[in-house]
PDB file of C-alpha atoms in Angstrom:
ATOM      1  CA  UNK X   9     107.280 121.301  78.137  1.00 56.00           C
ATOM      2  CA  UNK X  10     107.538 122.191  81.654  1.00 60.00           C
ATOM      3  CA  UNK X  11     109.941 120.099  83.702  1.00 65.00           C
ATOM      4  CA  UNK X  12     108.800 118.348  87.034  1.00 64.00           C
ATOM      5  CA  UNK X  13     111.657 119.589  89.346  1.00 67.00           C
ATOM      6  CA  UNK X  14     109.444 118.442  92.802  1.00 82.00           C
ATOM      7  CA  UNK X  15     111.629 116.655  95.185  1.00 85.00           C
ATOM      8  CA  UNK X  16     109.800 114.044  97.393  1.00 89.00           C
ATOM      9  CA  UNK X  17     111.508 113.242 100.520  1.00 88.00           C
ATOM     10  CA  UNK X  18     111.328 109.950 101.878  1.00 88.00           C
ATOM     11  CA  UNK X  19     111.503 111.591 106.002  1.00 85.00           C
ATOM     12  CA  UNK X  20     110.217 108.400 107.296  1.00 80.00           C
ATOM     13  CA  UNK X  21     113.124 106.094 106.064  1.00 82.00           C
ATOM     14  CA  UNK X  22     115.328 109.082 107.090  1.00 85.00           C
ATOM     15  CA  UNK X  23     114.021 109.158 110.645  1.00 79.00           C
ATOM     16  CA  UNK X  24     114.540 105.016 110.577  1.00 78.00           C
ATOM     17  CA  UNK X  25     118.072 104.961 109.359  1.00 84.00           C
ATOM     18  CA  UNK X  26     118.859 107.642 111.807  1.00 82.00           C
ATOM     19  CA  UNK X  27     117.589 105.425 114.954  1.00 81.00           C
ATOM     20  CA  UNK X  28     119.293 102.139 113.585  1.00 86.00           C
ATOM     21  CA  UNK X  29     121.948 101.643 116.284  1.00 90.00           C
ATOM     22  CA  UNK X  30     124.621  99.405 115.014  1.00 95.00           C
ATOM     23  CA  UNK X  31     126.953  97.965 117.678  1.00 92.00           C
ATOM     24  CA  UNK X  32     129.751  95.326 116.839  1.00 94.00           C
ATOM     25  CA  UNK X  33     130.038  93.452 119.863  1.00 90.00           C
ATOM     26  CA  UNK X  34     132.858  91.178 118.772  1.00 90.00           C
ATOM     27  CA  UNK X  35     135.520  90.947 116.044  1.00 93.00           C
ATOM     28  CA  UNK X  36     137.919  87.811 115.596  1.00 92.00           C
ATOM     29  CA  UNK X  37     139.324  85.579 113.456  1.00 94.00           C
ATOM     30  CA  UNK X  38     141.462  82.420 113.975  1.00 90.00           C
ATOM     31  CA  UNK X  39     140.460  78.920 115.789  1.00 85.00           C
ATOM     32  CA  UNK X  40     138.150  78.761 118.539  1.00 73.00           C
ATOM     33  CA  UNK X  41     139.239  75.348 120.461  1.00 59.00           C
ATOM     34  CA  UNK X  42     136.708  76.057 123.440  1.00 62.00           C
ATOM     35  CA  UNK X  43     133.297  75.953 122.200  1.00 66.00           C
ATOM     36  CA  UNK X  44     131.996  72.547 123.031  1.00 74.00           C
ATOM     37  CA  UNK X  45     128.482  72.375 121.767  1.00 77.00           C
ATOM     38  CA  UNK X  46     126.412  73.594 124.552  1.00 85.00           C
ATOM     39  CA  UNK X  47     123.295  75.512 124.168  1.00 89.00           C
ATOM     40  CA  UNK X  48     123.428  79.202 124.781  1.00 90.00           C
ATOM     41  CA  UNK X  49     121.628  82.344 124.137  1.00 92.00           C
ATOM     42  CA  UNK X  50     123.742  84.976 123.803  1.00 91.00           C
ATOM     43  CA  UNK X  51     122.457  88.844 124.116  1.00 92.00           C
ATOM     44  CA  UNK X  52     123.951  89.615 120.298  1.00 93.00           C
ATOM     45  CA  UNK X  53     123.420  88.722 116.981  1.00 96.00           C
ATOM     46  CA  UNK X  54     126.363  85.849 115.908  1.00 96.00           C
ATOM     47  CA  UNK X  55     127.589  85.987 112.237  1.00 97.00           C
ATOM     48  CA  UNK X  56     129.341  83.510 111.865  1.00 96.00           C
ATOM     49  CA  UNK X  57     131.798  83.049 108.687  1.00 97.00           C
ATOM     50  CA  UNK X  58     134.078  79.474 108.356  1.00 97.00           C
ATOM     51  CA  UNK X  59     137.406  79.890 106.337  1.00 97.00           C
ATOM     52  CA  UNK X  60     138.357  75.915 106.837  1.00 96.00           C
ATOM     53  CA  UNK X  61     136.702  73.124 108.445  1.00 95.00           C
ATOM     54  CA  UNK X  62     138.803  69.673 107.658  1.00 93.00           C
ATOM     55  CA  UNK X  63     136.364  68.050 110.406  1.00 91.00           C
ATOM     56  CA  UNK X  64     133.180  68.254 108.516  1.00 92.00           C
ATOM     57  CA  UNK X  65     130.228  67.549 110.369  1.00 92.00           C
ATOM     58  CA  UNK X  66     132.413  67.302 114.061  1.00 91.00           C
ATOM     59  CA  UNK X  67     131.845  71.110 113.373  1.00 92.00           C
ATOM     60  CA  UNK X  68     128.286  72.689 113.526  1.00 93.00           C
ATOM     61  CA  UNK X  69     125.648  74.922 114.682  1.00 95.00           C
ATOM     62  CA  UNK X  70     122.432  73.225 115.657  1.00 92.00           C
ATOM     63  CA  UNK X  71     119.108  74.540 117.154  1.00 90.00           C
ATOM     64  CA  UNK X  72     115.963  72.672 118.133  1.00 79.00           C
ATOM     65  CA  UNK X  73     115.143  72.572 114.443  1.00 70.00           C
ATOM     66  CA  UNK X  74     118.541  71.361 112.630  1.00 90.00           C
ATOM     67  CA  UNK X  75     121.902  70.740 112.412  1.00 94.00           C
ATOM     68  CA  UNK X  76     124.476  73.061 110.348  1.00 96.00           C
ATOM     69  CA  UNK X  77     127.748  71.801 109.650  1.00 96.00           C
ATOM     70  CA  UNK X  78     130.197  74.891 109.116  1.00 96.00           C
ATOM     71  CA  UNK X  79     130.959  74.840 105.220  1.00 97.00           C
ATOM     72  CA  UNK X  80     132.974  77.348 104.054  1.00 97.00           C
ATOM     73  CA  UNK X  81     131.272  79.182 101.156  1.00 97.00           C
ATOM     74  CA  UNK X  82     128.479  79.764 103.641  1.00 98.00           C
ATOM     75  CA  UNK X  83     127.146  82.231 106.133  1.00 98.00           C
ATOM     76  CA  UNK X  84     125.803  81.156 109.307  1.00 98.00           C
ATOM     77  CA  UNK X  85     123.184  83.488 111.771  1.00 97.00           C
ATOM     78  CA  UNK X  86     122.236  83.075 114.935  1.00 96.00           C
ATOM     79  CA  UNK X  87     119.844  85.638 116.354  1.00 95.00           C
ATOM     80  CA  UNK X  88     119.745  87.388 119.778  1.00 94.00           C
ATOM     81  CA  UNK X  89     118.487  85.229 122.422  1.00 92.00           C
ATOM     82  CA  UNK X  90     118.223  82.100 120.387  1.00 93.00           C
ATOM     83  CA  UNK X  91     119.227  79.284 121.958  1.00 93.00           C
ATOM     84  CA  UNK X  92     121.564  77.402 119.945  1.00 94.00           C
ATOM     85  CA  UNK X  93     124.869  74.927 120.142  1.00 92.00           C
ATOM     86  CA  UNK X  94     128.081  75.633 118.544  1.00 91.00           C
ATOM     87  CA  UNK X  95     130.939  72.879 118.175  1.00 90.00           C
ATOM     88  CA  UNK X  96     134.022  73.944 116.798  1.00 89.00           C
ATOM     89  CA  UNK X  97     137.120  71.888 116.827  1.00 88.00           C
ATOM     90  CA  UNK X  98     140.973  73.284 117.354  1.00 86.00           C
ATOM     91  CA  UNK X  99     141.348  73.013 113.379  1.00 89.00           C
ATOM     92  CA  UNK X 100     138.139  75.099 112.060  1.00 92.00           C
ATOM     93  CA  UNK X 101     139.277  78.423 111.073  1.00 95.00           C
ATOM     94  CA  UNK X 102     136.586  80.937 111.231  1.00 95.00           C
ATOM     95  CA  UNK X 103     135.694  84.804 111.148  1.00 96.00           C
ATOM     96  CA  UNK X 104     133.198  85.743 113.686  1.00 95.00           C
ATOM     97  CA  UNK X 105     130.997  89.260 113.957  1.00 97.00           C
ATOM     98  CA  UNK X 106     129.094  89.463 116.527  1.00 94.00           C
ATOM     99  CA  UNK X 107     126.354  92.626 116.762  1.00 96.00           C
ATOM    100  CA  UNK X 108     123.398  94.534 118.053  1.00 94.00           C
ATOM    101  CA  UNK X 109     121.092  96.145 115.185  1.00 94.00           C
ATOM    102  CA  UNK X 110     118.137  98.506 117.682  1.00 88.00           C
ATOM    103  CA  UNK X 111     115.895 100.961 116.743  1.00 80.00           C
ATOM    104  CA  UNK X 112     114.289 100.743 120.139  1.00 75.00           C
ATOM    105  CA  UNK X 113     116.816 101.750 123.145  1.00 70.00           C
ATOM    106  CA  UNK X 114     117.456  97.437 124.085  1.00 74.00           C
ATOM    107  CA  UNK X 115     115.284  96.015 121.322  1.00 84.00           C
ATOM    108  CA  UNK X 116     117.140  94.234 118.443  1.00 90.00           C
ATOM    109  CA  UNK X 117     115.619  94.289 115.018  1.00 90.00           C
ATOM    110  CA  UNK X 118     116.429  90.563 115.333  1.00 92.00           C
ATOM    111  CA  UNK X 119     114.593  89.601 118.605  1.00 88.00           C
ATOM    112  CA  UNK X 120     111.661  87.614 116.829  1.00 85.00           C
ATOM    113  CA  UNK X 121     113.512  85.983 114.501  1.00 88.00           C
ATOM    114  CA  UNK X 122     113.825  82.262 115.504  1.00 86.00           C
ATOM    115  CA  UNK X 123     115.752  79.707 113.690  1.00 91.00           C
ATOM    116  CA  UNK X 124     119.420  79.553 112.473  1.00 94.00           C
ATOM    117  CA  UNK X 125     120.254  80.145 108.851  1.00 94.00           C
ATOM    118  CA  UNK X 126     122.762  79.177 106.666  1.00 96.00           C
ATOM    119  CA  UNK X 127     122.918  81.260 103.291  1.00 96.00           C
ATOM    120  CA  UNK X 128     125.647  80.899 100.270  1.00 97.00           C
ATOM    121  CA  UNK X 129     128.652  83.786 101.119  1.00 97.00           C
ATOM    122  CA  UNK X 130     127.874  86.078  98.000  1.00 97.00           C
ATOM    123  CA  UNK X 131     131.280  87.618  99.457  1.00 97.00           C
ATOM    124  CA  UNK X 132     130.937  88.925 103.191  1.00 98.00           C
ATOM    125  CA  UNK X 133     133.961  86.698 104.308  1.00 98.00           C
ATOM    126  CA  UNK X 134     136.178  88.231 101.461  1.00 98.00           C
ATOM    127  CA  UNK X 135     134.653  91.553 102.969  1.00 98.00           C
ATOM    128  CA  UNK X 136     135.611  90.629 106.363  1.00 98.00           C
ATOM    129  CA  UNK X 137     138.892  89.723 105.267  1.00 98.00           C
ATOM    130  CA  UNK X 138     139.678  92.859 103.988  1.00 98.00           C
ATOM    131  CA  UNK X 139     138.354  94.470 106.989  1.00 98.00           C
ATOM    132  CA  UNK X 140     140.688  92.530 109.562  1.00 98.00           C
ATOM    133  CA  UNK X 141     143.533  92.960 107.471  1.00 98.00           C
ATOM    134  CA  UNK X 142     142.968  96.713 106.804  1.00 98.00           C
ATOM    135  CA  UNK X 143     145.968  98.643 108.964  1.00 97.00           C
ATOM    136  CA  UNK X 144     144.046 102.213 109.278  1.00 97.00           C
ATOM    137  CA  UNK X 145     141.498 101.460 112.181  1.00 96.00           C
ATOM    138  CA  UNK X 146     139.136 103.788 110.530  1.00 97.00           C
ATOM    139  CA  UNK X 147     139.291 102.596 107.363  1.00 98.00           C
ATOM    140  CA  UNK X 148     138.919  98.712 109.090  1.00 98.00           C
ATOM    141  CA  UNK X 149     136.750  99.722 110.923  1.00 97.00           C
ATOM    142  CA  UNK X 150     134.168 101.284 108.275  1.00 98.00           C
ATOM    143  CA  UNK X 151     134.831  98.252 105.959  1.00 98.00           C
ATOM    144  CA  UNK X 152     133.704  96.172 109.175  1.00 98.00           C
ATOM    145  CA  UNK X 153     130.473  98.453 109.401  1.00 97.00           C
ATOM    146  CA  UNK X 154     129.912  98.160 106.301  1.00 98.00           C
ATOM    147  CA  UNK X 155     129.682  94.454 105.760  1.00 98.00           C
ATOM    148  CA  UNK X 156     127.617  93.345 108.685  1.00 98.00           C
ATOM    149  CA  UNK X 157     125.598  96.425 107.269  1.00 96.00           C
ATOM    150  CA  UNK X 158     125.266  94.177 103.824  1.00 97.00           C
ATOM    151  CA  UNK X 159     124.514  91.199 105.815  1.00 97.00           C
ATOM    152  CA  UNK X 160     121.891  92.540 107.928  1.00 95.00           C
ATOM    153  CA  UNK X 161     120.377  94.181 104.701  1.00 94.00           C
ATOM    154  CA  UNK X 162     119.951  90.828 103.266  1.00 95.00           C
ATOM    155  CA  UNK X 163     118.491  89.425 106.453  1.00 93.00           C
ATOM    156  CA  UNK X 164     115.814  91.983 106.768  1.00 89.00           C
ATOM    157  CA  UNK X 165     115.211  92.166 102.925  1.00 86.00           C
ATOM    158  CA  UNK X 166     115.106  88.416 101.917  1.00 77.00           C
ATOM    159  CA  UNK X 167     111.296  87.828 102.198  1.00 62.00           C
ATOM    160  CA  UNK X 168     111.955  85.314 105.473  1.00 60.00           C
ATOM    161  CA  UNK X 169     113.725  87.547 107.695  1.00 59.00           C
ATOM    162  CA  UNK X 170     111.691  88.666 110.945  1.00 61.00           C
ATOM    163  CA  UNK X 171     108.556  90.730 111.214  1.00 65.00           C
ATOM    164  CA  UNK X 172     109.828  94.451 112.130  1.00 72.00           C
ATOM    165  CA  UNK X 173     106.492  96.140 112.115  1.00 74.00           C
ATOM    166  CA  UNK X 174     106.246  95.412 116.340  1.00 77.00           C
ATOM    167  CA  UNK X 175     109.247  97.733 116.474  1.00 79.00           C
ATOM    168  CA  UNK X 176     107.167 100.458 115.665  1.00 79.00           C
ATOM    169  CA  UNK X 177     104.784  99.814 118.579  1.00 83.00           C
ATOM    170  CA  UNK X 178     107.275 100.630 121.277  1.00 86.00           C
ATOM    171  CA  UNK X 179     106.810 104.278 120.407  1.00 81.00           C
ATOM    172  CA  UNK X 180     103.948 104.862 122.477  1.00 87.00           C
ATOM    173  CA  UNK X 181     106.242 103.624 125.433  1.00 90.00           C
ATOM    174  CA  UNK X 182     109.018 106.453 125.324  1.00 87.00           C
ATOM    175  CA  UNK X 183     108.342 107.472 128.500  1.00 91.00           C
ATOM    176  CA  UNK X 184     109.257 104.245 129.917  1.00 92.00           C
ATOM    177  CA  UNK X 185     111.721 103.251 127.707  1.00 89.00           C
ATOM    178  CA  UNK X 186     114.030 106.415 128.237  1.00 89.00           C
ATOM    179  CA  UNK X 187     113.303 105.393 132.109  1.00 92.00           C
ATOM    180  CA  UNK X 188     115.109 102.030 131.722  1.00 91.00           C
ATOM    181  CA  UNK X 189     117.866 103.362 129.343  1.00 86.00           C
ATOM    182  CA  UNK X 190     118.776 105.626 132.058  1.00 88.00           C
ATOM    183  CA  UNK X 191     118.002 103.850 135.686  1.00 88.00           C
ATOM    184  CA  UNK X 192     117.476 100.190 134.783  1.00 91.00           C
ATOM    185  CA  UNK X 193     119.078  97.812 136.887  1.00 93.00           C
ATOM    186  CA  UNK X 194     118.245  94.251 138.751  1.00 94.00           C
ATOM    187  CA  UNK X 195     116.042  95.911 141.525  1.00 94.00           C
ATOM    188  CA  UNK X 196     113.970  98.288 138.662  1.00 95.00           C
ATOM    189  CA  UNK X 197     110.784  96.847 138.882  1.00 95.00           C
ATOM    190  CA  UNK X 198     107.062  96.839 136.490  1.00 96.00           C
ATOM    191  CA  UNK X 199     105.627  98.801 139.429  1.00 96.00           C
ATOM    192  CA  UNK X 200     107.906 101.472 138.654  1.00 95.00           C
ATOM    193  CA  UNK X 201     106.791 102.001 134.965  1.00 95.00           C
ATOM    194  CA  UNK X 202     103.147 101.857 135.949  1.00 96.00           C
ATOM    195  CA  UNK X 203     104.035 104.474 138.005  1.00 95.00           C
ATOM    196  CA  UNK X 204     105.101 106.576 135.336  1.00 94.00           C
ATOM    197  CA  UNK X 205     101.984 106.243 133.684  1.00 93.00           C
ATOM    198  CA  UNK X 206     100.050 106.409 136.534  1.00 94.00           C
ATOM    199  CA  UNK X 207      98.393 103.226 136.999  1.00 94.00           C
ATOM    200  CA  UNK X 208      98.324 100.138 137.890  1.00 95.00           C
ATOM    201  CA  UNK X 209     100.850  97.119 137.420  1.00 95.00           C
ATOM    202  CA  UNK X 210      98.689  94.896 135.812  1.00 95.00           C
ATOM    203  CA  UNK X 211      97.013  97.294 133.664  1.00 96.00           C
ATOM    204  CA  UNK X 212     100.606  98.705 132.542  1.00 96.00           C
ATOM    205  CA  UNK X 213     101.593  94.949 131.719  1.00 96.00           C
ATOM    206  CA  UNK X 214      98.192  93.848 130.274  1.00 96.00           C
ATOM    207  CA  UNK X 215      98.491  97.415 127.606  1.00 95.00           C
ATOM    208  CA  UNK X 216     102.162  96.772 127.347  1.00 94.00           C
ATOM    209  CA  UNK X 217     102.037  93.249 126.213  1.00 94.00           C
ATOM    210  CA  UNK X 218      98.981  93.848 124.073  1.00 93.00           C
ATOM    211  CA  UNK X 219     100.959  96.341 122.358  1.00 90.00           C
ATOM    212  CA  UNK X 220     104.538  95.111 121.496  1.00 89.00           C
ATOM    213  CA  UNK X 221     104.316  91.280 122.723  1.00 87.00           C
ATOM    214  CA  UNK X 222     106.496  91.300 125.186  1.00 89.00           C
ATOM    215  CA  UNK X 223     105.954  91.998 128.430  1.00 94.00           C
ATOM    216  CA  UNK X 224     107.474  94.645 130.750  1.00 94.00           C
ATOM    217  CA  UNK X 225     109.354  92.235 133.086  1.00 95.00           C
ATOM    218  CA  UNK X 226     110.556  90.713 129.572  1.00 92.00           C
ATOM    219  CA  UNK X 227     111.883  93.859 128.568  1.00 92.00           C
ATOM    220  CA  UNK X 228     113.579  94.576 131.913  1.00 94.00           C
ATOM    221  CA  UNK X 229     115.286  91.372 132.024  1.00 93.00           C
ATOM    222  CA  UNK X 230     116.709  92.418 128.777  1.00 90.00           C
ATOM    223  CA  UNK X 231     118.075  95.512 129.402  1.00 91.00           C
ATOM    224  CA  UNK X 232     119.947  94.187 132.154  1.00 93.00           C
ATOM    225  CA  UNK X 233     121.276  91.012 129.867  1.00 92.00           C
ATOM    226  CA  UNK X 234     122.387  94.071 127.846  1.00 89.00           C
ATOM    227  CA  UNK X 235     124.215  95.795 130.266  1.00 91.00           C
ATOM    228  CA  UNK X 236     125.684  93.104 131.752  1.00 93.00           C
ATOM    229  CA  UNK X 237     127.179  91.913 128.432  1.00 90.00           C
ATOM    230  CA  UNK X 238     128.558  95.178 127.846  1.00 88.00           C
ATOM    231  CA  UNK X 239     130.300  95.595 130.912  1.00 91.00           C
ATOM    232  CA  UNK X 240     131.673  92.006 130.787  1.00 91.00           C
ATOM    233  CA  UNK X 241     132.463  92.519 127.390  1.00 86.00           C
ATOM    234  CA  UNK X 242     135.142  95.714 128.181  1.00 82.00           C
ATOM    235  CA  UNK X 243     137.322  93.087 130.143  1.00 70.00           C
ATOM    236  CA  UNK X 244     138.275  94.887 132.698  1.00 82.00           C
ATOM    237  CA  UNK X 245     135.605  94.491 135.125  1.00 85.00           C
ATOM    238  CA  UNK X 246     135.236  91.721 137.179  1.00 91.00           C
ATOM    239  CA  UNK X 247     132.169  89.454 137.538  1.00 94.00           C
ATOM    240  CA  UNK X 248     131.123  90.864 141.446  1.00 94.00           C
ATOM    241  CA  UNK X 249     132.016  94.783 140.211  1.00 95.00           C
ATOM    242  CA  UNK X 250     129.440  93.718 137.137  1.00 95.00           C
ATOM    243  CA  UNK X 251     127.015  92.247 139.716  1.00 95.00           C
ATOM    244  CA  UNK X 252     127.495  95.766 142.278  1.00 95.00           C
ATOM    245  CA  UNK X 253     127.204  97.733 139.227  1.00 93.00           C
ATOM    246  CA  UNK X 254     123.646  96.095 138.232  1.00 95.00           C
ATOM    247  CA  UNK X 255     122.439  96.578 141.441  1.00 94.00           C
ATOM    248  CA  UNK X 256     122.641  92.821 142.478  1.00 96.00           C
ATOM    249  CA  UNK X 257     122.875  91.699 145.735  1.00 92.00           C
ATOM    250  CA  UNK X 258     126.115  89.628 144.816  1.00 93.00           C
ATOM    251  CA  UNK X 259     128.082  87.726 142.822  1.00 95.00           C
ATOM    252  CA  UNK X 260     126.155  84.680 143.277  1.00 95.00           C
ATOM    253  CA  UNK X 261     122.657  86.374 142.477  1.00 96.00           C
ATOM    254  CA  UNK X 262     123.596  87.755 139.435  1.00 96.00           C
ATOM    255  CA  UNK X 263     125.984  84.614 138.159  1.00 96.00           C
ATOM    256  CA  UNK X 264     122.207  82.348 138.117  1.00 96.00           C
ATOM    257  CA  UNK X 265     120.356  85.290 136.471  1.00 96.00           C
ATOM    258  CA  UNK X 266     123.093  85.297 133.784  1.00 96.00           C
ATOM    259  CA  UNK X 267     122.937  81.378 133.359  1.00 95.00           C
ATOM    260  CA  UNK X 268     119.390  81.265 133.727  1.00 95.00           C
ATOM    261  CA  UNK X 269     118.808  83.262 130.492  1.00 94.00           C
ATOM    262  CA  UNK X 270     122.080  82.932 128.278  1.00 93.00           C
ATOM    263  CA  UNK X 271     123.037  79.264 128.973  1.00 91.00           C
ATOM    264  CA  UNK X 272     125.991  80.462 130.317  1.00 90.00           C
ATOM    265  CA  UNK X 273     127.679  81.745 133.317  1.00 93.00           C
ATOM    266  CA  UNK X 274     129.285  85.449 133.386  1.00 94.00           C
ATOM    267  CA  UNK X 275     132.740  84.339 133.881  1.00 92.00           C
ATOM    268  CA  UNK X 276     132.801  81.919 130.979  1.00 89.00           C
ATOM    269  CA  UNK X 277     131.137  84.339 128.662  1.00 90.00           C
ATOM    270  CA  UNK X 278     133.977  87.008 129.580  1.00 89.00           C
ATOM    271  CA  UNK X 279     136.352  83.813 128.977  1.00 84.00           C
ATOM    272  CA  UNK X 280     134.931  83.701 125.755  1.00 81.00           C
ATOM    273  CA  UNK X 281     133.964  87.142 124.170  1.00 81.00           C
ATOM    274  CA  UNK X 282     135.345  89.653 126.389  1.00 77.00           C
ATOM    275  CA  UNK X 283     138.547  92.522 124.858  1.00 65.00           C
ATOM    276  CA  UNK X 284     140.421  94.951 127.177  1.00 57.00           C
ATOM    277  CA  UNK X 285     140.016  98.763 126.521  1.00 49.00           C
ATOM    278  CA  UNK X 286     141.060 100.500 124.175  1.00 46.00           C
TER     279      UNK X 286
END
């Protein structure tokens, strides 16, 4: 009998896994004596992975639905742009990824997903371990990859992960979004996509938000949260050569706009997060 040798290609998945942009924001492990509970949210995914917490409950992640105390044997998640409170005392060890996940140029697979979770650690912080401790910076660093890679996997695949499908329905927006990657900053405005699409603003917002829902100015204020993280997160630029860079008017300006949407002013989030170049 005549063997089936056909070869069916899956191009769509192919096409997906190509676009997946994985971006480690942050890498650390150790004690964290700083964080004091107040609600943020952050422009990246937090992964959050306790080693020892002899405080019990003084140590937790909370949202507007619950309160997580950090238990080691568990994974904790806190999506982009959810606000939530941390607490951790000067004895909790931890080890702390922090990422971007976008198939969309400044959309994170992650941005409708609302809630904290806590999930038993099938292994990531052994994973993570191995990663930090890893001398070859290659080899660490693919064995970093690789595990938030796992995690995220079993975030999108668990059956209560966030609905992706909306991702798809940026598409029809290239135009735009190519426009923002490249000339985005605090004085871009909705006018200026219509523009591109020659039409009006509101009709550009009212097909725009019908279509992915979020609107434009939504999206803008986004890309510039994403920017601004970035930068802040090299370490070597200041807070006013971020706000000049974003096109603020000064320091001042862009300091509120940070607060306003992360909880948090620039300074202390480069206090926090921010690493030199390397």
């Amino acid at each position: 009998m005549e063997k089936n040798t056909a070869i069916v290609n899956r191009n769509r998945v192919m096409y997906a896994a190509n676009r997946m942009q994985l971006q480690i924001r942050h890498f650390a492990r150790g004690v964290f004596p700083r964080a004091r509970g107040e609600i943020t949210a952050l422009p990246f995914n937090r992964f959050f992975l306790p080693i020892a917490n002899p405080e019990g409950p003084s140590c937790y992640i909370r949202d507007g639905e619950k309160e997580y105390e950090l238990r080691p044997g568990f994974a904790y998640f806190i999506p982009i742009y959810h606000p939530a409170g941390v607490r951790l005392s000067e004895d909790l060890r931890f080890l702390s990824i922090q990422f971007t996940i976008e198939v969309v140029e400044g959309v994170d697979l992650f941005s409708r997903a609302h809630a904290v979770r806590e999930i038993e650690d099938p292994g990531w912080l052994a994973q993570a371990e191995k990663a930090f401790d890893t001398p070859s910076l290659y080899v660490a660093a693919s064995r970093l990859r690789c595990v938030t890679q796992e995690f995220i996997t079993f975030l999108l695949g668990d059956g209560s992960g966030p609905e992706l499908e909306f991702v798809t329905r940026f598409a029809e927006f290239q135009p735009e979004l190519d426009y923002i990657q490249n000339h985005c900053t605090a004085a871009t405005t909705v006018e200026e996509l219509a523009a591109l699409r020659k039409t009006r603003r509101e009709t550009f917002t009212r097909k725009f938000t019908a279509a992915t829902g979020i609107t434009p100015k939504e999206l803008l204020t986004q890309a510039v949260l994403n920017r601004a993280s970035n930068l802040l997160l090299r370490g070597n630029y200041r807070v006013r050569e971020v706000a000049f860079e974003l096109g603020f008017s000064n320091e001042f300006y862009f300091s509120r706009f940070f607060k306003k949407h992360t909880g948090m002013p620039p300074h202390r989030f480069k206090e926090l997060y921010a690493h030199p170049e390397i």
